[in-house]
């Protein structure tokens, strides 16, 4: 409560907080686009093998100059099981006899065909260029697209651990500015990458910044606002992610060249990194790290921006120290994190929460990172998905209000798995139904994530809430890495990754029932509160029964 007094003197929701939230909203909208870039920059266009009769304009003979394109394609490319031209094989020699057959397609032996040894020809009706067309990431190399996404998410996991530690040690603002600049440089240089390996490396470096850009913005917002106003900044932060999804869909629809699209979402980060230097470091972090003079200056600056000129005389170092003495003592006497390992019930909670976080993150990232697998109009999907996640967050709160935390999460996770599994086995011709199920699945996954964030806070004791939240965020990063990594299994079966996306949340939905219900329950403050929670709950129930019997 001590810092709340200081913040009340400086202004709890004034001009400074409004400008800060507006800046982070814009920054998160731009930064979130970088997570989903491969949906468009790595889109796989229609393709077939390069063949001399069709693509070498100097070739002639066998009446190839007077035959139609369809006829030349028929004698050059075999048909697949759906009677469509093969994407990854061609005839070793033109099969002229096929022109004399009327709707009959004899079996062609493997020896009559060969891989695309001379390269591919790509359909440019949707995209003028992608990294797929630049480095021929098709057929045997198709899984390389998922490798790019996996490396980006792996960078996010590693960057969250490294920069998260640096943020706690050297401050939120400086690390935030550096991560904005690092992402801007890495993704701008990725446009000019001469090889696929260098491109992947630069995307890894860009990914290492994204986690801190989002988390530090949320931390700075919450540490500069009063408890009664925190929900405004947090809600707008989550909404900015949905706006970022919709913005990327619109930009990709207008810009079909991957170089230009990459540059369009990267250049604003340079401007944002310069503007972020005007941010104010968290006074709460400064004070709790014994930098009282700097913390006092930060509070005075915020008071001046909020129009409270007289607060400068009140906000002195002695006033700050007197109000924060209890927090300073608690920071010095904080129990060791290793005590968590000696608390079996708390360890069980952390493990269960980690698996539930995975169950919500894997299908969510699997859906938003693989739009092309769901239908042809990926631009529309991107915009719709952003709108659905925007709405579903509020649906989760309404659900939890009436049914509690456990039932809400379990129901949402079960629906995610059901929608994905059913969608997996629907034929691609049923585009409308597939789009509806994918949209419902994403909405349920987003709602499950929102419900989880509330349940998680209510299960972790206050003294370890920040540390254990970091551990749980690591599970979320692992889920983000696992989602694109599972797509590499498509070489074995096109349905296998999606089956795993569907089964995983259903299993994790059952794990939710290993956690206690926290609706209308007080927050645990210490490890002892968690370890004795069952006994207290049992005692409360017995008292309720005795009360009912007495009343009867």
Short mmCIF file of C-alpha atoms in Angstrom, two decimals:
data_model
loop_
_atom_site.label_atom_id
_atom_site.label_comp_id
_atom_site.label_asym_id
_atom_site.label_seq_id
_atom_site.Cartn_x
_atom_site.Cartn_y
_atom_site.Cartn_z
CA UNK A 1 0.00 0.00 0.00
CA UNK A 2 3.00 2.32 0.49
CA UNK A 3 3.65 2.79 -3.21
CA UNK A 4 -0.04 3.42 -3.85
CA UNK A 5 0.24 6.49 -1.62
CA UNK A 6 3.18 7.74 -3.68
CA UNK A 7 1.40 7.02 -6.93
CA UNK A 8 -1.67 8.84 -5.71
CA UNK A 9 0.47 11.92 -5.12
CA UNK A 10 2.00 11.68 -8.62
CA UNK A 11 -1.32 10.89 -10.33
CA UNK A 12 -2.75 7.37 -10.72
CA UNK A 13 -4.55 7.74 -14.06
CA UNK A 14 -3.64 11.04 -15.61
CA UNK A 15 -2.08 12.32 -18.80
CA UNK A 16 1.10 10.30 -18.26
CA UNK A 17 -0.71 6.97 -17.89
CA UNK A 18 -2.91 7.67 -20.91
CA UNK A 19 0.10 8.53 -23.10
CA UNK A 20 2.00 5.50 -21.80
CA UNK A 21 -0.86 3.10 -22.54
CA UNK A 22 -1.33 4.65 -26.00
CA UNK A 23 2.38 4.20 -26.81
CA UNK A 24 2.46 0.57 -25.67
CA UNK A 25 -0.78 -0.14 -27.53
CA UNK A 26 0.74 1.03 -30.83
CA UNK A 27 4.04 -0.75 -30.12
CA UNK A 28 2.31 -4.06 -29.33
CA UNK A 29 0.16 -3.84 -32.45
CA UNK A 30 3.28 -3.52 -34.62
CA UNK A 31 5.35 -6.06 -32.67
CA UNK A 32 2.62 -8.73 -32.71
CA UNK A 33 2.59 -8.63 -36.50
CA UNK A 34 6.13 -10.07 -36.47
CA UNK A 35 4.95 -13.25 -34.72
CA UNK A 36 2.58 -14.07 -37.58
CA UNK A 37 4.66 -12.88 -40.53
CA UNK A 38 5.31 -16.41 -41.85
CA UNK A 39 1.60 -16.83 -42.50
CA UNK A 40 2.16 -14.55 -45.49
CA UNK A 41 5.90 -14.22 -46.12
CA UNK A 42 6.19 -18.03 -46.09
CA UNK A 43 2.88 -18.79 -47.82
CA UNK A 44 3.16 -21.78 -50.16
CA UNK A 45 1.75 -20.86 -53.59
CA UNK A 46 0.54 -23.35 -56.16
CA UNK A 47 3.50 -24.96 -57.89
CA UNK A 48 4.60 -27.64 -60.32
CA UNK A 49 7.85 -28.91 -61.78
CA UNK A 50 9.66 -26.87 -64.40
CA UNK A 51 9.39 -28.69 -67.73
CA UNK A 52 11.04 -27.70 -71.05
CA UNK A 53 7.91 -27.97 -73.18
CA UNK A 54 6.06 -25.42 -71.10
CA UNK A 55 8.71 -23.20 -69.61
CA UNK A 56 11.62 -23.22 -72.06
CA UNK A 57 10.44 -20.92 -74.82
CA UNK A 58 13.29 -21.97 -77.10
CA UNK A 59 12.12 -25.60 -77.07
CA UNK A 60 10.29 -26.85 -80.12
CA UNK A 61 9.41 -30.09 -81.77
CA UNK A 62 6.72 -32.73 -81.42
CA UNK A 63 4.16 -30.14 -82.39
CA UNK A 64 4.66 -28.37 -79.11
CA UNK A 65 4.20 -24.98 -80.79
CA UNK A 66 0.63 -25.74 -81.85
CA UNK A 67 -0.61 -27.59 -78.76
CA UNK A 68 -2.43 -25.84 -75.93
CA UNK A 69 -0.96 -25.28 -72.50
CA UNK A 70 -3.33 -27.85 -70.98
CA UNK A 71 -2.24 -30.48 -73.49
CA UNK A 72 1.45 -29.82 -72.86
CA UNK A 73 0.83 -29.96 -69.11
CA UNK A 74 -0.94 -33.30 -69.50
CA UNK A 75 1.96 -34.94 -71.30
CA UNK A 76 4.60 -33.40 -68.98
CA UNK A 77 3.16 -33.71 -65.45
CA UNK A 78 1.51 -36.86 -64.00
CA UNK A 79 -1.76 -36.67 -62.08
CA UNK A 80 -2.15 -37.30 -58.38
CA UNK A 81 -4.90 -39.34 -56.69
CA UNK A 82 -7.31 -36.39 -57.07
CA UNK A 83 -6.61 -36.20 -60.82
CA UNK A 84 -4.72 -32.93 -60.39
CA UNK A 85 -1.20 -32.23 -61.68
CA UNK A 86 1.50 -33.47 -59.33
CA UNK A 87 3.37 -30.73 -57.46
CA UNK A 88 6.60 -32.59 -56.87
CA UNK A 89 7.15 -34.95 -59.82
CA UNK A 90 7.26 -34.83 -63.62
CA UNK A 91 7.54 -37.31 -66.48
CA UNK A 92 11.08 -38.17 -67.47
CA UNK A 93 9.92 -37.92 -71.12
CA UNK A 94 6.74 -36.41 -72.60
CA UNK A 95 3.92 -38.97 -72.63
CA UNK A 96 2.41 -38.14 -76.04
CA UNK A 97 0.13 -41.17 -75.95
CA UNK A 98 -1.93 -39.49 -73.23
CA UNK A 99 -3.27 -37.05 -75.83
CA UNK A 100 -5.05 -39.90 -77.59
CA UNK A 101 -6.80 -41.19 -74.49
CA UNK A 102 -10.31 -40.05 -73.74
CA UNK A 103 -10.75 -39.55 -69.97
CA UNK A 104 -8.72 -42.60 -69.13
CA UNK A 105 -5.59 -42.27 -67.06
CA UNK A 106 -3.42 -45.38 -67.06
CA UNK A 107 -1.16 -46.06 -64.12
CA UNK A 108 2.27 -44.58 -64.56
CA UNK A 109 5.19 -46.47 -63.05
CA UNK A 110 7.62 -44.73 -60.72
CA UNK A 111 10.37 -45.20 -63.25
CA UNK A 112 8.50 -42.99 -65.72
CA UNK A 113 8.61 -40.00 -63.36
CA UNK A 114 11.31 -38.06 -61.56
CA UNK A 115 11.53 -35.27 -58.95
CA UNK A 116 11.68 -31.63 -59.97
CA UNK A 117 15.38 -31.65 -60.78
CA UNK A 118 15.18 -28.36 -62.74
CA UNK A 119 13.19 -26.43 -60.14
CA UNK A 120 9.59 -25.31 -59.88
CA UNK A 121 7.15 -22.90 -61.49
CA UNK A 122 5.02 -20.95 -59.00
CA UNK A 123 1.55 -19.44 -59.23
CA UNK A 124 1.90 -15.70 -58.64
CA UNK A 125 -1.81 -14.85 -58.54
CA UNK A 126 -1.86 -14.52 -54.71
CA UNK A 127 1.74 -13.58 -53.88
CA UNK A 128 4.33 -12.09 -56.19
CA UNK A 129 7.09 -13.59 -54.01
CA UNK A 130 7.60 -15.35 -50.67
CA UNK A 131 10.56 -16.95 -48.96
CA UNK A 132 9.15 -20.24 -50.25
CA UNK A 133 9.60 -19.18 -53.86
CA UNK A 134 13.00 -17.61 -53.11
CA UNK A 135 14.53 -20.74 -51.56
CA UNK A 136 12.20 -23.42 -53.04
CA UNK A 137 10.78 -24.54 -49.70
CA UNK A 138 8.37 -27.05 -51.26
CA UNK A 139 8.02 -30.81 -51.58
CA UNK A 140 10.85 -32.42 -49.57
CA UNK A 141 11.77 -29.00 -48.14
CA UNK A 142 8.23 -27.97 -47.20
CA UNK A 143 8.84 -28.54 -43.48
CA UNK A 144 11.50 -25.79 -43.54
CA UNK A 145 8.71 -23.22 -43.19
CA UNK A 146 7.90 -24.67 -39.77
CA UNK A 147 11.60 -24.56 -38.90
CA UNK A 148 11.57 -20.76 -39.35
CA UNK A 149 8.57 -20.43 -37.03
CA UNK A 150 10.11 -22.81 -34.51
CA UNK A 151 13.35 -20.83 -34.42
CA UNK A 152 11.44 -17.57 -33.95
CA UNK A 153 9.54 -19.05 -30.98
CA UNK A 154 12.74 -20.61 -29.63
CA UNK A 155 14.29 -17.16 -29.69
CA UNK A 156 11.28 -15.90 -27.76
CA UNK A 157 11.82 -18.59 -25.11
CA UNK A 158 15.53 -17.87 -24.73
CA UNK A 159 15.08 -14.11 -24.92
CA UNK A 160 12.41 -14.15 -22.20
CA UNK A 161 14.82 -15.89 -19.84
CA UNK A 162 17.84 -13.68 -20.62
CA UNK A 163 16.16 -10.30 -21.04
CA UNK A 164 13.71 -11.04 -18.21
CA UNK A 165 16.65 -11.42 -15.84
CA UNK A 166 18.30 -8.29 -17.25
CA UNK A 167 15.05 -6.35 -16.81
CA UNK A 168 14.90 -7.22 -13.13
CA UNK A 169 18.55 -6.25 -12.70
CA UNK A 170 19.00 -3.20 -14.95
CA UNK A 171 15.47 -1.88 -15.35
CA UNK A 172 12.42 -2.34 -17.59
CA UNK A 173 12.78 0.74 -19.79
CA UNK A 174 16.35 0.28 -21.07
CA UNK A 175 15.87 -3.41 -21.94
CA UNK A 176 12.54 -2.60 -23.60
CA UNK A 177 14.19 0.02 -25.82
CA UNK A 178 17.02 -2.35 -26.73
CA UNK A 179 14.58 -5.15 -27.67
CA UNK A 180 12.62 -2.82 -29.95
CA UNK A 181 15.84 -1.80 -31.69
CA UNK A 182 17.09 -5.39 -31.93
CA UNK A 183 13.87 -6.60 -33.54
CA UNK A 184 13.90 -3.68 -35.98
CA UNK A 185 17.49 -4.37 -37.06
CA UNK A 186 17.14 -8.17 -37.23
CA UNK A 187 13.93 -8.22 -39.28
CA UNK A 188 15.13 -5.45 -41.59
CA UNK A 189 18.36 -7.32 -42.27
CA UNK A 190 16.36 -10.52 -42.84
CA UNK A 191 14.98 -8.96 -46.02
CA UNK A 192 18.47 -8.95 -47.52
CA UNK A 193 19.55 -12.38 -46.21
CA UNK A 194 21.52 -14.14 -49.00
CA UNK A 195 20.84 -17.66 -47.67
CA UNK A 196 18.05 -19.43 -45.87
CA UNK A 197 20.29 -20.19 -42.87
CA UNK A 198 21.11 -16.50 -42.38
CA UNK A 199 17.41 -15.66 -42.68
CA UNK A 200 16.57 -18.20 -39.94
CA UNK A 201 19.32 -16.79 -37.71
CA UNK A 202 17.99 -13.25 -38.06
CA UNK A 203 14.45 -14.39 -37.33
CA UNK A 204 15.76 -16.13 -34.21
CA UNK A 205 17.31 -12.84 -33.06
CA UNK A 206 14.04 -11.02 -33.78
CA UNK A 207 12.12 -13.63 -31.82
CA UNK A 208 14.37 -13.20 -28.78
CA UNK A 209 13.01 -9.66 -28.44
CA UNK A 210 9.28 -10.20 -28.82
CA UNK A 211 8.60 -11.69 -25.39
CA UNK A 212 10.13 -8.78 -23.48
CA UNK A 213 8.51 -6.18 -25.75
CA UNK A 214 5.10 -7.53 -24.73
CA UNK A 215 5.81 -8.43 -21.10
CA UNK A 216 7.74 -5.29 -20.14
CA UNK A 217 5.02 -3.09 -21.59
CA UNK A 218 2.50 -4.89 -19.40
CA UNK A 219 4.76 -4.60 -16.34
CA UNK A 220 5.36 -0.87 -16.83
CA UNK A 221 1.63 -0.25 -17.25
CA UNK A 222 0.68 -2.15 -14.10
CA UNK A 223 3.49 -0.62 -12.02
CA UNK A 224 2.45 2.93 -12.95
CA UNK A 225 -1.29 2.55 -12.24
CA UNK A 226 -3.39 2.05 -9.11
CA UNK A 227 -4.97 -1.40 -8.49
CA UNK A 228 -8.45 -0.09 -9.34
CA UNK A 229 -7.21 1.06 -12.78
CA UNK A 230 -4.86 -1.79 -13.71
CA UNK A 231 -7.57 -3.70 -15.58
CA UNK A 232 -7.83 -0.85 -18.12
CA UNK A 233 -4.21 -1.08 -19.20
CA UNK A 234 -4.13 -4.90 -19.08
CA UNK A 235 -7.31 -5.21 -21.15
CA UNK A 236 -6.05 -2.74 -23.76
CA UNK A 237 -2.72 -4.59 -23.92
CA UNK A 238 -4.44 -7.88 -24.76
CA UNK A 239 -6.72 -6.09 -27.22
CA UNK A 240 -3.65 -4.68 -29.00
CA UNK A 241 -2.60 -8.24 -29.88
CA UNK A 242 -5.96 -8.82 -31.59
CA UNK A 243 -5.68 -5.50 -33.43
CA UNK A 244 -2.20 -6.55 -34.57
CA UNK A 245 -3.64 -9.73 -36.10
CA UNK A 246 -6.24 -7.76 -38.03
CA UNK A 247 -3.72 -5.14 -39.15
CA UNK A 248 -1.38 -7.79 -40.54
CA UNK A 249 -4.23 -9.35 -42.52
CA UNK A 250 -5.01 -5.99 -44.12
CA UNK A 251 -1.36 -5.18 -44.86
CA UNK A 252 -0.72 -8.61 -46.38
CA UNK A 253 -3.78 -8.25 -48.60
CA UNK A 254 -2.47 -4.93 -49.91
CA UNK A 255 1.21 -5.93 -50.08
CA UNK A 256 1.84 -9.25 -51.86
CA UNK A 257 5.66 -9.06 -51.94
CA UNK A 258 7.32 -10.48 -48.84
CA UNK A 259 10.24 -8.01 -48.92
CA UNK A 260 7.91 -5.02 -48.83
CA UNK A 261 5.67 -6.53 -46.17
CA UNK A 262 8.66 -7.31 -43.94
CA UNK A 263 9.96 -3.76 -44.38
CA UNK A 264 6.55 -2.19 -43.72
CA UNK A 265 6.23 -3.75 -40.25
CA UNK A 266 9.94 -3.32 -39.39
CA UNK A 267 10.58 0.38 -40.12
CA UNK A 268 8.05 1.61 -37.49
CA UNK A 269 10.05 -0.24 -34.82
CA UNK A 270 12.99 2.11 -35.38
CA UNK A 271 10.72 5.08 -34.70
CA UNK A 272 9.20 3.39 -31.64
CA UNK A 273 12.64 2.59 -30.23
CA UNK A 274 13.54 6.30 -30.42
CA UNK A 275 10.25 7.37 -28.83
CA UNK A 276 10.64 4.76 -26.05
CA UNK A 277 13.56 6.78 -24.69
CA UNK A 278 10.94 9.25 -23.44
CA UNK A 279 9.35 6.56 -21.26
CA UNK A 280 9.76 6.78 -17.49
CA UNK A 281 11.43 3.90 -15.65
CA UNK A 282 9.28 2.07 -13.10
CA UNK A 283 9.52 4.00 -9.82
CA UNK A 284 8.47 0.87 -7.95
CA UNK A 285 11.44 -1.04 -9.38
CA UNK A 286 13.81 1.86 -8.64
CA UNK A 287 12.71 2.15 -5.03
CA UNK A 288 12.70 -1.59 -4.27
CA UNK A 289 16.25 -1.82 -5.68
CA UNK A 290 17.37 0.92 -3.25
CA UNK A 291 17.66 3.65 -5.89
CA UNK A 292 15.53 6.06 -3.91
CA UNK A 293 16.79 9.29 -5.52
CA UNK A 294 16.11 8.04 -9.05
CA UNK A 295 12.72 6.70 -7.97
CA UNK A 296 11.83 10.06 -6.45
CA UNK A 297 12.86 11.87 -9.66
CA UNK A 298 10.68 9.51 -11.69
CA UNK A 299 7.69 10.20 -9.44
CA UNK A 300 8.23 13.95 -9.71
CA UNK A 301 8.44 13.75 -13.49
CA UNK A 302 5.17 11.83 -13.67
CA UNK A 303 3.53 14.31 -11.31
CA UNK A 304 4.69 17.17 -13.56
CA UNK A 305 3.27 15.46 -16.68
CA UNK A 306 -0.02 14.86 -14.86
CA UNK A 307 -0.22 18.56 -13.96
CA UNK A 308 0.46 18.11 -10.23
CA UNK A 309 3.14 20.75 -9.79
CA UNK A 310 2.67 20.97 -6.01
CA UNK A 311 3.44 17.25 -5.61
CA UNK A 312 7.14 17.97 -6.24
CA UNK A 313 7.44 19.50 -2.77
CA UNK A 314 5.77 16.49 -1.12
CA UNK A 315 7.63 13.77 -3.04
CA UNK A 316 10.99 13.85 -1.30
CA UNK A 317 13.45 11.04 -0.67
CA UNK A 318 12.47 10.94 3.02
CA UNK A 319 8.76 10.80 2.15
CA UNK A 320 9.37 7.97 -0.32
CA UNK A 321 11.49 6.03 2.19
CA UNK A 322 8.94 6.38 4.99
CA UNK A 323 6.10 5.12 2.81
CA UNK A 324 8.07 2.25 1.28
CA UNK A 325 9.85 1.02 4.40
CA UNK A 326 7.63 -2.05 4.76
CA UNK A 327 8.12 -3.03 1.10
CA UNK A 328 11.89 -2.57 1.43
CA UNK A 329 11.97 -4.81 4.50
CA UNK A 330 9.88 -7.48 2.76
CA UNK A 331 12.18 -7.42 -0.28
CA UNK A 332 15.19 -8.05 1.96
CA UNK A 333 13.48 -10.81 3.98
CA UNK A 334 11.82 -12.60 1.06
CA UNK A 335 11.81 -16.40 1.53
CA UNK A 336 14.04 -18.49 -0.69
CA UNK A 337 12.55 -19.79 -3.92
CA UNK A 338 13.91 -23.24 -3.04
CA UNK A 339 11.23 -23.47 -0.36
CA UNK A 340 8.76 -24.12 -3.16
CA UNK A 341 10.48 -27.46 -3.85
CA UNK A 342 9.73 -28.55 -0.28
CA UNK A 343 6.01 -27.79 -0.65
CA UNK A 344 4.39 -30.80 -2.41
CA UNK A 345 0.96 -29.25 -2.97
CA UNK A 346 2.41 -26.07 -4.40
CA UNK A 347 4.73 -28.08 -6.67
CA UNK A 348 1.71 -30.08 -7.87
CA UNK A 349 -0.14 -26.87 -8.63
CA UNK A 350 2.80 -25.44 -10.60
CA UNK A 351 3.14 -28.64 -12.66
CA UNK A 352 -0.59 -28.86 -13.40
CA UNK A 353 -0.71 -25.17 -14.32
CA UNK A 354 2.24 -25.69 -16.65
CA UNK A 355 0.51 -28.51 -18.54
CA UNK A 356 -2.74 -26.55 -18.77
CA UNK A 357 -0.81 -23.57 -20.17
CA UNK A 358 0.70 -25.90 -22.79
CA UNK A 359 -2.76 -27.27 -23.60
CA UNK A 360 -4.07 -23.78 -24.31
CA UNK A 361 -0.98 -22.40 -26.07
CA UNK A 362 -0.19 -25.25 -28.50
CA UNK A 363 -3.56 -25.24 -30.37
CA UNK A 364 -3.80 -21.44 -30.22
CA UNK A 365 -0.41 -20.97 -31.87
CA UNK A 366 -1.04 -23.92 -34.18
CA UNK A 367 -4.12 -22.20 -35.57
CA UNK A 368 -2.77 -18.67 -35.94
CA UNK A 369 0.57 -19.82 -37.42
CA UNK A 370 -0.92 -22.12 -40.07
CA UNK A 371 -3.71 -20.20 -41.72
CA UNK A 372 -2.94 -21.67 -45.14
CA UNK A 373 -3.82 -25.15 -43.88
CA UNK A 374 -7.36 -23.99 -43.07
CA UNK A 375 -8.37 -22.44 -46.38
CA UNK A 376 -7.32 -20.40 -49.38
CA UNK A 377 -8.39 -16.94 -48.19
CA UNK A 378 -5.77 -16.48 -45.48
CA UNK A 379 -6.22 -12.68 -45.47
CA UNK A 380 -9.82 -13.04 -44.37
CA UNK A 381 -8.84 -15.66 -41.78
CA UNK A 382 -6.27 -13.32 -40.25
CA UNK A 383 -8.77 -10.48 -39.83
CA UNK A 384 -11.54 -12.76 -38.53
CA UNK A 385 -9.21 -14.47 -36.07
CA UNK A 386 -8.16 -11.11 -34.67
CA UNK A 387 -11.78 -10.08 -34.19
CA UNK A 388 -12.71 -13.40 -32.59
CA UNK A 389 -9.87 -13.27 -30.05
CA UNK A 390 -10.94 -9.71 -29.24
CA UNK A 391 -14.47 -10.87 -28.40
CA UNK A 392 -13.67 -14.22 -26.77
CA UNK A 393 -11.68 -12.63 -23.93
CA UNK A 394 -14.85 -11.02 -22.61
CA UNK A 395 -16.81 -14.24 -23.06
CA UNK A 396 -14.34 -16.00 -20.78
CA UNK A 397 -14.95 -13.54 -17.97
CA UNK A 398 -18.72 -13.97 -18.26
CA UNK A 399 -18.35 -17.75 -18.21
CA UNK A 400 -16.13 -17.72 -15.13
CA UNK A 401 -18.55 -15.47 -13.31
CA UNK A 402 -21.35 -18.05 -13.53
CA UNK A 403 -19.59 -21.45 -13.63
CA UNK A 404 -16.25 -20.98 -11.85
CA UNK A 405 -12.66 -21.37 -12.99
CA UNK A 406 -12.25 -25.12 -13.43
CA UNK A 407 -15.42 -25.83 -15.41
CA UNK A 408 -14.81 -22.82 -17.66
CA UNK A 409 -11.25 -23.84 -18.55
CA UNK A 410 -12.11 -27.51 -19.02
CA UNK A 411 -15.08 -26.68 -21.25
CA UNK A 412 -13.09 -24.26 -23.40
CA UNK A 413 -10.17 -26.72 -23.78
CA UNK A 414 -12.55 -29.55 -24.69
CA UNK A 415 -14.21 -27.37 -27.34
CA UNK A 416 -10.80 -26.42 -28.78
CA UNK A 417 -9.87 -30.08 -29.21
CA UNK A 418 -13.28 -31.02 -30.59
CA UNK A 419 -13.33 -28.26 -33.22
CA UNK A 420 -9.78 -29.02 -34.39
CA UNK A 421 -10.25 -32.81 -34.58
CA UNK A 422 -13.52 -32.51 -36.52
CA UNK A 423 -11.96 -29.92 -38.83
CA UNK A 424 -8.99 -32.21 -39.48
CA UNK A 425 -11.08 -34.88 -41.18
CA UNK A 426 -13.36 -32.59 -43.18
CA UNK A 427 -12.64 -32.50 -46.93
CA UNK A 428 -10.97 -29.33 -48.20
CA UNK A 429 -13.94 -28.67 -50.47
CA UNK A 430 -16.05 -27.75 -47.41
CA UNK A 431 -14.30 -24.39 -47.06
CA UNK A 432 -17.14 -22.58 -45.26
CA UNK A 433 -17.58 -25.21 -42.55
CA UNK A 434 -13.80 -25.52 -42.10
CA UNK A 435 -13.54 -21.74 -41.67
CA UNK A 436 -16.34 -21.72 -39.08
CA UNK A 437 -14.82 -24.56 -37.05
CA UNK A 438 -11.33 -23.02 -37.17
CA UNK A 439 -12.72 -19.68 -36.02
CA UNK A 440 -14.65 -21.28 -33.16
CA UNK A 441 -11.56 -23.27 -32.19
CA UNK A 442 -9.41 -20.14 -32.04
CA UNK A 443 -12.06 -18.33 -30.01
CA UNK A 444 -12.26 -21.20 -27.53
CA UNK A 445 -8.44 -21.34 -27.25
CA UNK A 446 -8.27 -17.60 -26.61
CA UNK A 447 -11.01 -17.87 -23.97
CA UNK A 448 -9.20 -20.80 -22.33
CA UNK A 449 -6.01 -18.72 -22.14
CA UNK A 450 -7.90 -15.82 -20.56
CA UNK A 451 -9.61 -18.08 -18.01
CA UNK A 452 -6.27 -19.68 -17.21
CA UNK A 453 -4.61 -16.31 -16.51
CA UNK A 454 -7.23 -15.57 -13.83
CA UNK A 455 -7.11 -19.07 -12.29
CA UNK A 456 -3.32 -19.04 -12.24
CA UNK A 457 -3.09 -15.79 -10.25
CA UNK A 458 -5.60 -17.09 -7.68
CA UNK A 459 -3.65 -20.33 -7.11
CA UNK A 460 -0.13 -18.97 -6.58
CA UNK A 461 0.85 -17.40 -3.21
CA UNK A 462 1.55 -13.68 -3.27
CA UNK A 463 5.14 -14.01 -2.04
CA UNK A 464 6.08 -16.16 -5.07
CA UNK A 465 3.55 -14.92 -7.62
CA UNK A 466 6.08 -13.08 -9.77
CA UNK A 467 8.68 -15.87 -9.76
CA UNK A 468 6.22 -18.70 -10.43
CA UNK A 469 4.47 -16.62 -13.09
CA UNK A 470 7.82 -16.49 -14.87
CA UNK A 471 8.06 -20.27 -14.65
CA UNK A 472 4.57 -20.58 -16.10
CA UNK A 473 5.41 -18.14 -18.89
CA UNK A 474 8.26 -20.48 -19.78
CA UNK A 475 5.70 -23.27 -20.30
CA UNK A 476 3.83 -20.89 -22.59
CA UNK A 477 6.99 -20.22 -24.60
CA UNK A 478 7.63 -23.96 -24.84
CA UNK A 479 4.10 -24.35 -26.22
CA UNK A 480 4.81 -21.62 -28.77
CA UNK A 481 7.93 -23.51 -29.87
CA UNK A 482 6.14 -26.87 -29.92
CA UNK A 483 3.27 -25.65 -32.12
CA UNK A 484 5.28 -25.01 -35.32
CA UNK A 485 7.61 -27.91 -34.52
CA UNK A 486 4.70 -30.35 -34.67
CA UNK A 487 3.97 -29.16 -38.20
CA UNK A 488 7.21 -30.80 -39.36
CA UNK A 489 5.38 -34.13 -38.85
CA UNK A 490 3.31 -33.33 -41.94
CA UNK A 491 5.90 -35.24 -43.99
CA UNK A 492 4.62 -38.43 -42.34
CA UNK A 493 0.90 -37.61 -42.41
CA UNK A 494 -0.95 -34.37 -43.23
CA UNK A 495 -3.41 -35.08 -40.41
CA UNK A 496 -0.90 -35.99 -37.66
CA UNK A 497 -0.03 -32.43 -36.46
CA UNK A 498 -3.69 -31.41 -36.32
CA UNK A 499 -4.68 -34.55 -34.43
CA UNK A 500 -2.06 -33.69 -31.82
CA UNK A 501 -3.31 -30.09 -31.72
CA UNK A 502 -6.77 -31.46 -30.94
CA UNK A 503 -5.95 -34.25 -28.50
CA UNK A 504 -3.53 -32.19 -26.40
CA UNK A 505 -6.07 -29.62 -25.07
CA UNK A 506 -8.64 -32.35 -24.33
CA UNK A 507 -6.14 -34.18 -22.11
CA UNK A 508 -5.07 -30.94 -20.42
CA UNK A 509 -8.72 -30.07 -19.85
CA UNK A 510 -8.91 -33.13 -17.57
CA UNK A 511 -5.82 -31.98 -15.65
CA UNK A 512 -7.69 -28.80 -14.70
CA UNK A 513 -9.77 -30.85 -12.25
CA UNK A 514 -6.59 -31.66 -10.30
CA UNK A 515 -6.56 -27.97 -9.30
CA UNK A 516 -8.86 -26.49 -6.64
CA UNK A 517 -11.70 -24.13 -7.48
CA UNK A 518 -10.85 -20.54 -6.52
CA UNK A 519 -14.08 -18.71 -7.26
CA UNK A 520 -14.96 -16.42 -4.31
CA UNK A 521 -11.94 -17.77 -2.37
CA UNK A 522 -9.30 -15.54 -0.73
CA UNK A 523 -5.92 -15.29 -2.43
CA UNK A 524 -3.13 -17.35 -0.82
CA UNK A 525 -0.30 -15.21 0.52
CA UNK A 526 2.20 -17.80 1.77
CA UNK A 527 3.23 -21.38 1.09
CA UNK A 528 1.43 -22.41 4.28
CA UNK A 529 -1.84 -21.04 2.87
CA UNK A 530 -1.48 -23.41 -0.11
CA UNK A 531 -0.39 -26.44 1.93
CA UNK A 532 -3.26 -26.00 4.41
CA UNK A 533 -5.87 -25.08 1.80
CA UNK A 534 -7.51 -28.54 1.79
CA UNK A 535 -7.82 -28.63 5.57
CA UNK A 536 -9.27 -25.14 5.65
CA UNK A 537 -11.73 -25.95 2.88
CA UNK A 538 -12.82 -29.13 4.67
CA UNK A 539 -13.27 -27.20 7.92
CA UNK A 540 -15.37 -24.56 6.18
CA UNK A 541 -17.61 -27.21 4.63
CA UNK A 542 -18.11 -28.90 8.02
CA UNK A 543 -19.03 -25.56 9.56
CA UNK A 544 -21.54 -24.96 6.77
CA UNK A 545 -23.12 -28.39 7.39
CA UNK A 546 -23.34 -27.75 11.13
CA UNK A 547 -24.93 -24.38 10.46
CA UNK A 548 -27.55 -25.94 8.16
CA UNK A 549 -28.33 -28.71 10.69
CA UNK A 550 -28.66 -26.15 13.50
CA UNK A 551 -30.96 -23.99 11.41
CA UNK A 552 -33.07 -27.00 10.54
#
